[in-house]
Tab-separated table of C-alpha atoms in Angstrom:
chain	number	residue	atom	x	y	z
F	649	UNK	CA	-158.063	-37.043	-21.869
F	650	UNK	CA	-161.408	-37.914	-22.325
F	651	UNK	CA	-164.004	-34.892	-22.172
F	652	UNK	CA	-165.903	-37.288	-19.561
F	653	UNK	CA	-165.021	-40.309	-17.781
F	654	UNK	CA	-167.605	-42.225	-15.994
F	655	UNK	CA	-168.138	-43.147	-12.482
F	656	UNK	CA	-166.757	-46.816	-11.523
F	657	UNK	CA	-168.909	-49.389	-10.284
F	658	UNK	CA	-167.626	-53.024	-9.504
F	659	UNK	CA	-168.272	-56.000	-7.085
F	660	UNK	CA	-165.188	-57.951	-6.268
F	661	UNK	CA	-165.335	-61.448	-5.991
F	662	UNK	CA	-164.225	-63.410	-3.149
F	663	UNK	CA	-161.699	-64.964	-5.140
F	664	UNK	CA	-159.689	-61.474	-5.705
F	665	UNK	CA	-157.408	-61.026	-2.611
F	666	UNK	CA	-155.515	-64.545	-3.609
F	667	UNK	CA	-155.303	-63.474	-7.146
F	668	UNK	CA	-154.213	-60.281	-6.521
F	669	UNK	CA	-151.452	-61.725	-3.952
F	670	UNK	CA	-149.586	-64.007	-6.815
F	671	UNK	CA	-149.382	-60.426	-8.360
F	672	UNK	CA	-148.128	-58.656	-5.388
F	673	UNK	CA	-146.521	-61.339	-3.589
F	674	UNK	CA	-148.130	-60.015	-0.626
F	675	UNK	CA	-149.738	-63.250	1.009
F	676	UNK	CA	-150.326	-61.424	4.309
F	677	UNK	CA	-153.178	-63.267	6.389
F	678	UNK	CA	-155.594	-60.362	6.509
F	679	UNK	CA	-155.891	-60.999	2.922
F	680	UNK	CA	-156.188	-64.648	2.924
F	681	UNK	CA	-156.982	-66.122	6.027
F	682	UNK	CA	-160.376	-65.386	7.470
F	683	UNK	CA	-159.943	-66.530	11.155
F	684	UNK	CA	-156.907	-64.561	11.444
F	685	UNK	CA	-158.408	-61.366	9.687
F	686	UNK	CA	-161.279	-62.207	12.035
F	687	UNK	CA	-158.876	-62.121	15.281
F	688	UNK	CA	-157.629	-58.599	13.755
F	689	UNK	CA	-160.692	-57.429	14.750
F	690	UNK	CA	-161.506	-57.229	10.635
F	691	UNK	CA	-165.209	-58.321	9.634
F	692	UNK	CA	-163.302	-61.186	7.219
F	693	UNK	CA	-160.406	-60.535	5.018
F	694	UNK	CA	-159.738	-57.290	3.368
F	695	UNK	CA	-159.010	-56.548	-0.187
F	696	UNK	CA	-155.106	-55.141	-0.848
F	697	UNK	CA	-155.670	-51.782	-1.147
F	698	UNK	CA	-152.999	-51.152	-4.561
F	699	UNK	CA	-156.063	-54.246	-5.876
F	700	UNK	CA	-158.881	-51.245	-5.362
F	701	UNK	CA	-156.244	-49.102	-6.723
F	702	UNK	CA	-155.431	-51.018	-9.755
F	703	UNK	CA	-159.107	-51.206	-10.638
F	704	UNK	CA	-159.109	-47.360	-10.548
F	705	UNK	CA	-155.563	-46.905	-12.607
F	706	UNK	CA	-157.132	-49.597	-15.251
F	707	UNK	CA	-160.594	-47.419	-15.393
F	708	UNK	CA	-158.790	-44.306	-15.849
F	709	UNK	CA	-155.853	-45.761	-18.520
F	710	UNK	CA	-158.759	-47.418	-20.602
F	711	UNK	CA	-161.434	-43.960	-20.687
F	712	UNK	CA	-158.110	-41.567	-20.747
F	713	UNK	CA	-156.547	-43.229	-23.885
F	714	UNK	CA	-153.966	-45.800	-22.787
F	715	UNK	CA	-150.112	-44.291	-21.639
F	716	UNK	CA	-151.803	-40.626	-21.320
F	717	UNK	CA	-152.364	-41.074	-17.241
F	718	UNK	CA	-148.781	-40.015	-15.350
F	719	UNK	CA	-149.298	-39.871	-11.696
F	720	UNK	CA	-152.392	-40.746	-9.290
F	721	UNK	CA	-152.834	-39.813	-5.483
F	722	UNK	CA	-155.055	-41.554	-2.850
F	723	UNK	CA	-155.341	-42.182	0.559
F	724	UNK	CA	-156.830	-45.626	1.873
F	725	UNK	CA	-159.109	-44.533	4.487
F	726	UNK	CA	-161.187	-47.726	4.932
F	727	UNK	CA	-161.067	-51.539	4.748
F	728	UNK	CA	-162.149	-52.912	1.593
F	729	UNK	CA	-164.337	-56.306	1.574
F	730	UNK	CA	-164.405	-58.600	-1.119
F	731	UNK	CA	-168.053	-59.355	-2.713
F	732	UNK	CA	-169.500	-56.130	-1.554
F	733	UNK	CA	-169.826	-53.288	-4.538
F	734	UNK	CA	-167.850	-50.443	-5.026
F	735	UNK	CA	-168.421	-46.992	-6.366
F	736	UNK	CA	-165.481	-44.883	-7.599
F	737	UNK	CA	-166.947	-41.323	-7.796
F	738	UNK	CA	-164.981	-39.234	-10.530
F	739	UNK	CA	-164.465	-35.979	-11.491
F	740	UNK	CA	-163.077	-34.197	-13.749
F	741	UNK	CA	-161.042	-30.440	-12.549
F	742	UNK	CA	-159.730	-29.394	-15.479
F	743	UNK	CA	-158.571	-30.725	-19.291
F	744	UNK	CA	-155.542	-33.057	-16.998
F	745	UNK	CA	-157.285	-34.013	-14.204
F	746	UNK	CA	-159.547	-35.865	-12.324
F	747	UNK	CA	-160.539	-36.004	-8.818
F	748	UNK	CA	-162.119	-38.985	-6.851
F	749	UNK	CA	-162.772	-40.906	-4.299
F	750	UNK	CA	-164.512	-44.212	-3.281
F	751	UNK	CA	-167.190	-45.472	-1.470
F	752	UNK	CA	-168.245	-49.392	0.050
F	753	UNK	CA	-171.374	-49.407	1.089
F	754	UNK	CA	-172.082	-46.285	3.530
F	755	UNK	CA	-167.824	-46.262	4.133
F	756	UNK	CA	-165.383	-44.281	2.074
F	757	UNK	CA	-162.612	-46.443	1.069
F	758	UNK	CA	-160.453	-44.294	-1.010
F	759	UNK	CA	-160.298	-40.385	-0.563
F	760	UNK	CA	-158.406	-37.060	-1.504
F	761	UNK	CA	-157.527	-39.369	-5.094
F	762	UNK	CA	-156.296	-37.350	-7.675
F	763	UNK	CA	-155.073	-38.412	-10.950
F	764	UNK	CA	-153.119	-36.315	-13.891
F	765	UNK	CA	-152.680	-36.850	-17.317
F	766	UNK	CA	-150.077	-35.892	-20.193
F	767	UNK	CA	-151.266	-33.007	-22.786
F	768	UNK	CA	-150.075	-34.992	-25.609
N	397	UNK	CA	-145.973	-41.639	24.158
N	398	UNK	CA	-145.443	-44.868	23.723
N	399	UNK	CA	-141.946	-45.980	23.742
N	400	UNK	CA	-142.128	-49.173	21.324
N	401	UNK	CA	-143.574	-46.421	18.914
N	402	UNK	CA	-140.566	-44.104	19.589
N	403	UNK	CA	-138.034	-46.988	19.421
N	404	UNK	CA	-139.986	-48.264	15.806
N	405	UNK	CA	-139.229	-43.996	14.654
N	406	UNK	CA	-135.538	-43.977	15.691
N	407	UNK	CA	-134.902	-47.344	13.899
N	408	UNK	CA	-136.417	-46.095	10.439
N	409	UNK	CA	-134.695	-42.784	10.841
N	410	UNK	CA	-131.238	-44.841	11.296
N	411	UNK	CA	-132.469	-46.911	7.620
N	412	UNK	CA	-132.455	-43.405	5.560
N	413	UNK	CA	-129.062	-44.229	4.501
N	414	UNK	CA	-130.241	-48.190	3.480
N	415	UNK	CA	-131.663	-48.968	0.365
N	416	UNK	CA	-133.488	-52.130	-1.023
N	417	UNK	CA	-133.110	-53.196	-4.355
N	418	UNK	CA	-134.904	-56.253	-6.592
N	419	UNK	CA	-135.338	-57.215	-10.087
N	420	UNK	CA	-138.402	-58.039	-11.624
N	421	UNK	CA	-139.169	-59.070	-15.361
N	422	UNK	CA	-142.237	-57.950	-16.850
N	423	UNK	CA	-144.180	-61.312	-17.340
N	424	UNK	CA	-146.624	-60.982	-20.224
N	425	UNK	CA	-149.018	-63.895	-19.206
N	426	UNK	CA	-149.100	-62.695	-15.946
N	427	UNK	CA	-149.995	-58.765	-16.695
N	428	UNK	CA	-152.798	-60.090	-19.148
N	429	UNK	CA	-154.149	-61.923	-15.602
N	430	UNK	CA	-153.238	-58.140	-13.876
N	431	UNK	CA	-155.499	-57.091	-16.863
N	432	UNK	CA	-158.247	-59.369	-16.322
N	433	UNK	CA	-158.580	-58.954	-12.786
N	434	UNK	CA	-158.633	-55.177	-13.044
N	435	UNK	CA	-161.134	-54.512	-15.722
N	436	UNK	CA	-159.698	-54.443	-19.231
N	437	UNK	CA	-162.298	-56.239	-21.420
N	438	UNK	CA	-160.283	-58.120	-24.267
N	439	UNK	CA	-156.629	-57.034	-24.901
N	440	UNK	CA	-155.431	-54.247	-22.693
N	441	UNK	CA	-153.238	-52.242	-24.812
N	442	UNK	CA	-149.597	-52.441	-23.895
N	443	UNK	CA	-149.178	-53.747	-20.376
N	444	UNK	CA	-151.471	-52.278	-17.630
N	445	UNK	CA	-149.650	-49.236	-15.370
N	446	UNK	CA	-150.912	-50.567	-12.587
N	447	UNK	CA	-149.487	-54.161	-12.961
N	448	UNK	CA	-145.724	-52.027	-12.520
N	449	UNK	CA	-147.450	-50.826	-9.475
N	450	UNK	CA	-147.799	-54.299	-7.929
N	451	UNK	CA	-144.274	-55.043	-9.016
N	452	UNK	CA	-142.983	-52.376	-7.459
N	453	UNK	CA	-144.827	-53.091	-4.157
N	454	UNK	CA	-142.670	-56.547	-3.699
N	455	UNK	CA	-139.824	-54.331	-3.206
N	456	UNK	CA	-142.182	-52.250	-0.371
N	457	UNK	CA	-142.737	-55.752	0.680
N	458	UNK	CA	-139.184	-56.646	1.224
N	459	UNK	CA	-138.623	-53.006	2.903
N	460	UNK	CA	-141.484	-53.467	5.274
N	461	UNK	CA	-140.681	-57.178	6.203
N	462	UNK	CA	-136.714	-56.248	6.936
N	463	UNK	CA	-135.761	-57.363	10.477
N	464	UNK	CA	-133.009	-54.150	11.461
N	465	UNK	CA	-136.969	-52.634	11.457
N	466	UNK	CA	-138.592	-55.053	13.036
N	467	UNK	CA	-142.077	-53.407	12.096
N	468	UNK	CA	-144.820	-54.743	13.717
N	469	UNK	CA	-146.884	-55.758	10.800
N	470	UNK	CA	-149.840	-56.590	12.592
N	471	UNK	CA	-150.635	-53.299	13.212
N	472	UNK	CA	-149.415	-51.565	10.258
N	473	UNK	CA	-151.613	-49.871	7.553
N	474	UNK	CA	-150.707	-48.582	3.804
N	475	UNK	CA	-152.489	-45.400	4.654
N	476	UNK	CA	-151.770	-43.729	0.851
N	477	UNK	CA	-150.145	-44.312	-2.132
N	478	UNK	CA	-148.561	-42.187	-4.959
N	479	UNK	CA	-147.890	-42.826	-8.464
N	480	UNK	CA	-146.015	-41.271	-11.464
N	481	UNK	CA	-145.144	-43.315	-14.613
N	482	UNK	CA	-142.303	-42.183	-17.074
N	483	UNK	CA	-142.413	-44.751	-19.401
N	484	UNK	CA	-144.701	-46.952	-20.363
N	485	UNK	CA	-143.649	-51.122	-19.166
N	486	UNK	CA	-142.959	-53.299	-22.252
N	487	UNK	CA	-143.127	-56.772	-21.940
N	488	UNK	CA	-139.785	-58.688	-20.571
N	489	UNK	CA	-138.808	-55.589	-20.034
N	490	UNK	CA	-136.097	-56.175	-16.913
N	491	UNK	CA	-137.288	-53.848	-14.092
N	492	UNK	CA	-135.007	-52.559	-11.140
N	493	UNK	CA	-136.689	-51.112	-8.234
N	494	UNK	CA	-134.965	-49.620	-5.604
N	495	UNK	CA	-136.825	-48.328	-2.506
N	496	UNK	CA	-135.269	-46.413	0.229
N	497	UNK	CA	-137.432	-44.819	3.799
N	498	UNK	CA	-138.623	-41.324	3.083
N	499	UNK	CA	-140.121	-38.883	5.518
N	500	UNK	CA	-140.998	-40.549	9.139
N	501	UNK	CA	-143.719	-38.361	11.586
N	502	UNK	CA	-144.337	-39.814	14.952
N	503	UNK	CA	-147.875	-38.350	15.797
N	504	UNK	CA	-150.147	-39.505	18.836
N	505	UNK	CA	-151.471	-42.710	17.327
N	506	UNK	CA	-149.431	-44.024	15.203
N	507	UNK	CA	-145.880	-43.997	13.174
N	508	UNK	CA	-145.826	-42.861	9.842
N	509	UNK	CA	-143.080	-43.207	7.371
N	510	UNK	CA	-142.837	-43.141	3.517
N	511	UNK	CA	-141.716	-46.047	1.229
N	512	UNK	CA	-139.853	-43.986	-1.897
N	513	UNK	CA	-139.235	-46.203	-4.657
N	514	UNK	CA	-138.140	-45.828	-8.334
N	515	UNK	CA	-138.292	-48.397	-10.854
N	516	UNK	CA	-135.992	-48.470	-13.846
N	517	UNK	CA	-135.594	-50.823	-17.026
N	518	UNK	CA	-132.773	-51.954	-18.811
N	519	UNK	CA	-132.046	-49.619	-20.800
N	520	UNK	CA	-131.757	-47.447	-17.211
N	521	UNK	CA	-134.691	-45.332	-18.111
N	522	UNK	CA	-137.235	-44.579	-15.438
N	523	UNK	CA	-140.532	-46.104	-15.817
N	524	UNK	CA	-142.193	-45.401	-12.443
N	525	UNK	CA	-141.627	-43.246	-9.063
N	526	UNK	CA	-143.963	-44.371	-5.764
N	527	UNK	CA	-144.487	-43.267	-3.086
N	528	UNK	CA	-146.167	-46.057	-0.091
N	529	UNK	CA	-146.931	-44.176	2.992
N	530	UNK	CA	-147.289	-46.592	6.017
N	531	UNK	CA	-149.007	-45.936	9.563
N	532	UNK	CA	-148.279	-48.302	12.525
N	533	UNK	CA	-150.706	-47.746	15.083
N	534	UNK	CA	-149.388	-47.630	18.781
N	535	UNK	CA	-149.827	-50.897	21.063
């Protein structure tokens, strides 16, 4: 692993929920459809949170040296909004792991994450 | 308590014996879009480990959306995720995932139950094990 792997900082566009669902196949309307998310009692439609996850799996693949990561953990404790930035706090435990979690604003979004990587 | 939530815990307990299966192949045009969307900045090396993720979560997809369950999807939440790759996803590699209802805990506000899935290639080597805990809130 990399001795130090930096914090994540991105803004997703508004455009990400629909190209995340052709990935997915998960066209659910809280994801696409801003009146309905809106009648969920949602501020407008969400992110999918394995999206936010993806971005951190990529982040820590690319700093960790590519097919080294083996397992992450996270909890989704918050809605994630498109177009509004997000900071992926991360820290390092040990030589094979790092800690984080994520914040949207003043909201955590992702918590208890943990991720683990191969000694090879 | 209430009883829809009790009646939504009995039928996923009676699914532990069911299991879902569905076969993916591992579209190289479409994990360099994965790759774009998440980051990578040129080539990502290999295909992304979290593009097998988001294949894997179609089979979640079909679990969650199964009518013996009859979850109410409205109110249901992917309250945490696990992840642990085996081998790496080559491209047009063939992909089976097979997912199957793990632990179920009926607390005060809401359902929980775990979506277990493993994903294998063609060559019937494991690439990836998830986990996809869910939370239904009560009405």
């Amino acid at each position: 692993m990399s001795d130090s792997i930096p914090d994540l900082h991105w803004r997703p566009s508004a455009a990400d929920p629909e190209e995340y669902a052709k990935v997915s196949h998960d066209f659910s309307g809280v994801h696409l459809d801003d009146s309905l998310a809106r009648a969920e009692g949602l501020p407008g439609v969400i992110l999918h949170g394995m999206h936010v996850l993806g971005h951190v799996v990529s982040h820590l693949d690319r700093y960790a040296q590519p097919g080294r990561l083996t397992s992450v953990t996270v909890r989704f404790l918050d809605v994630t909004l498109p177009e509004e930035g997000v900071s992926v706090r991360m820290k390092p435990t040990d030589e094979h792991n790092v800690i984080f979690d994520a914040m949207q604003g003043d909201r955590q979004v992702l918590g208890e994450g943990l991720a683990s990587f191969s000694k090879d | 308590m209430d009883p829809e939530a009790v009646a939504l815990a009995k039928r996923l307990e009676n699914a532990h014996s069911a299991t879902w299966s569905d076969l993916q192949v591992v579209d190289p045009e479409e994990a360099a879009r994965y790759a774009d969307l998440h980051g990578y900045v040129g080539d990502a090396p290999g295909i992304p480990p979290g593009y097998g993720a988001a294949l894997t979560m179609r089979t979640v997809l079909v679990v969650l959306h199964d009518e013996t369950i009859a979850l109410p999807f409205d109110r249901n939440v992917h309250a945490a995720q696990t992840l642990e790759w085996d081998e790496p996803l080559r491209a047009l590699s063939r992909i089976t995932t097979t997912a199957r209802i793990g632990n179920v805990k009926l607390r005060a506000r809401a359902v929980f139950f775990d979506v277990l899935t493993e994903s294998i290639d063609e060559r019937n080597r494991t690439c990836l094990r998830g986990t996809a805990t869910q939370a239904v809130r009560h009405v």
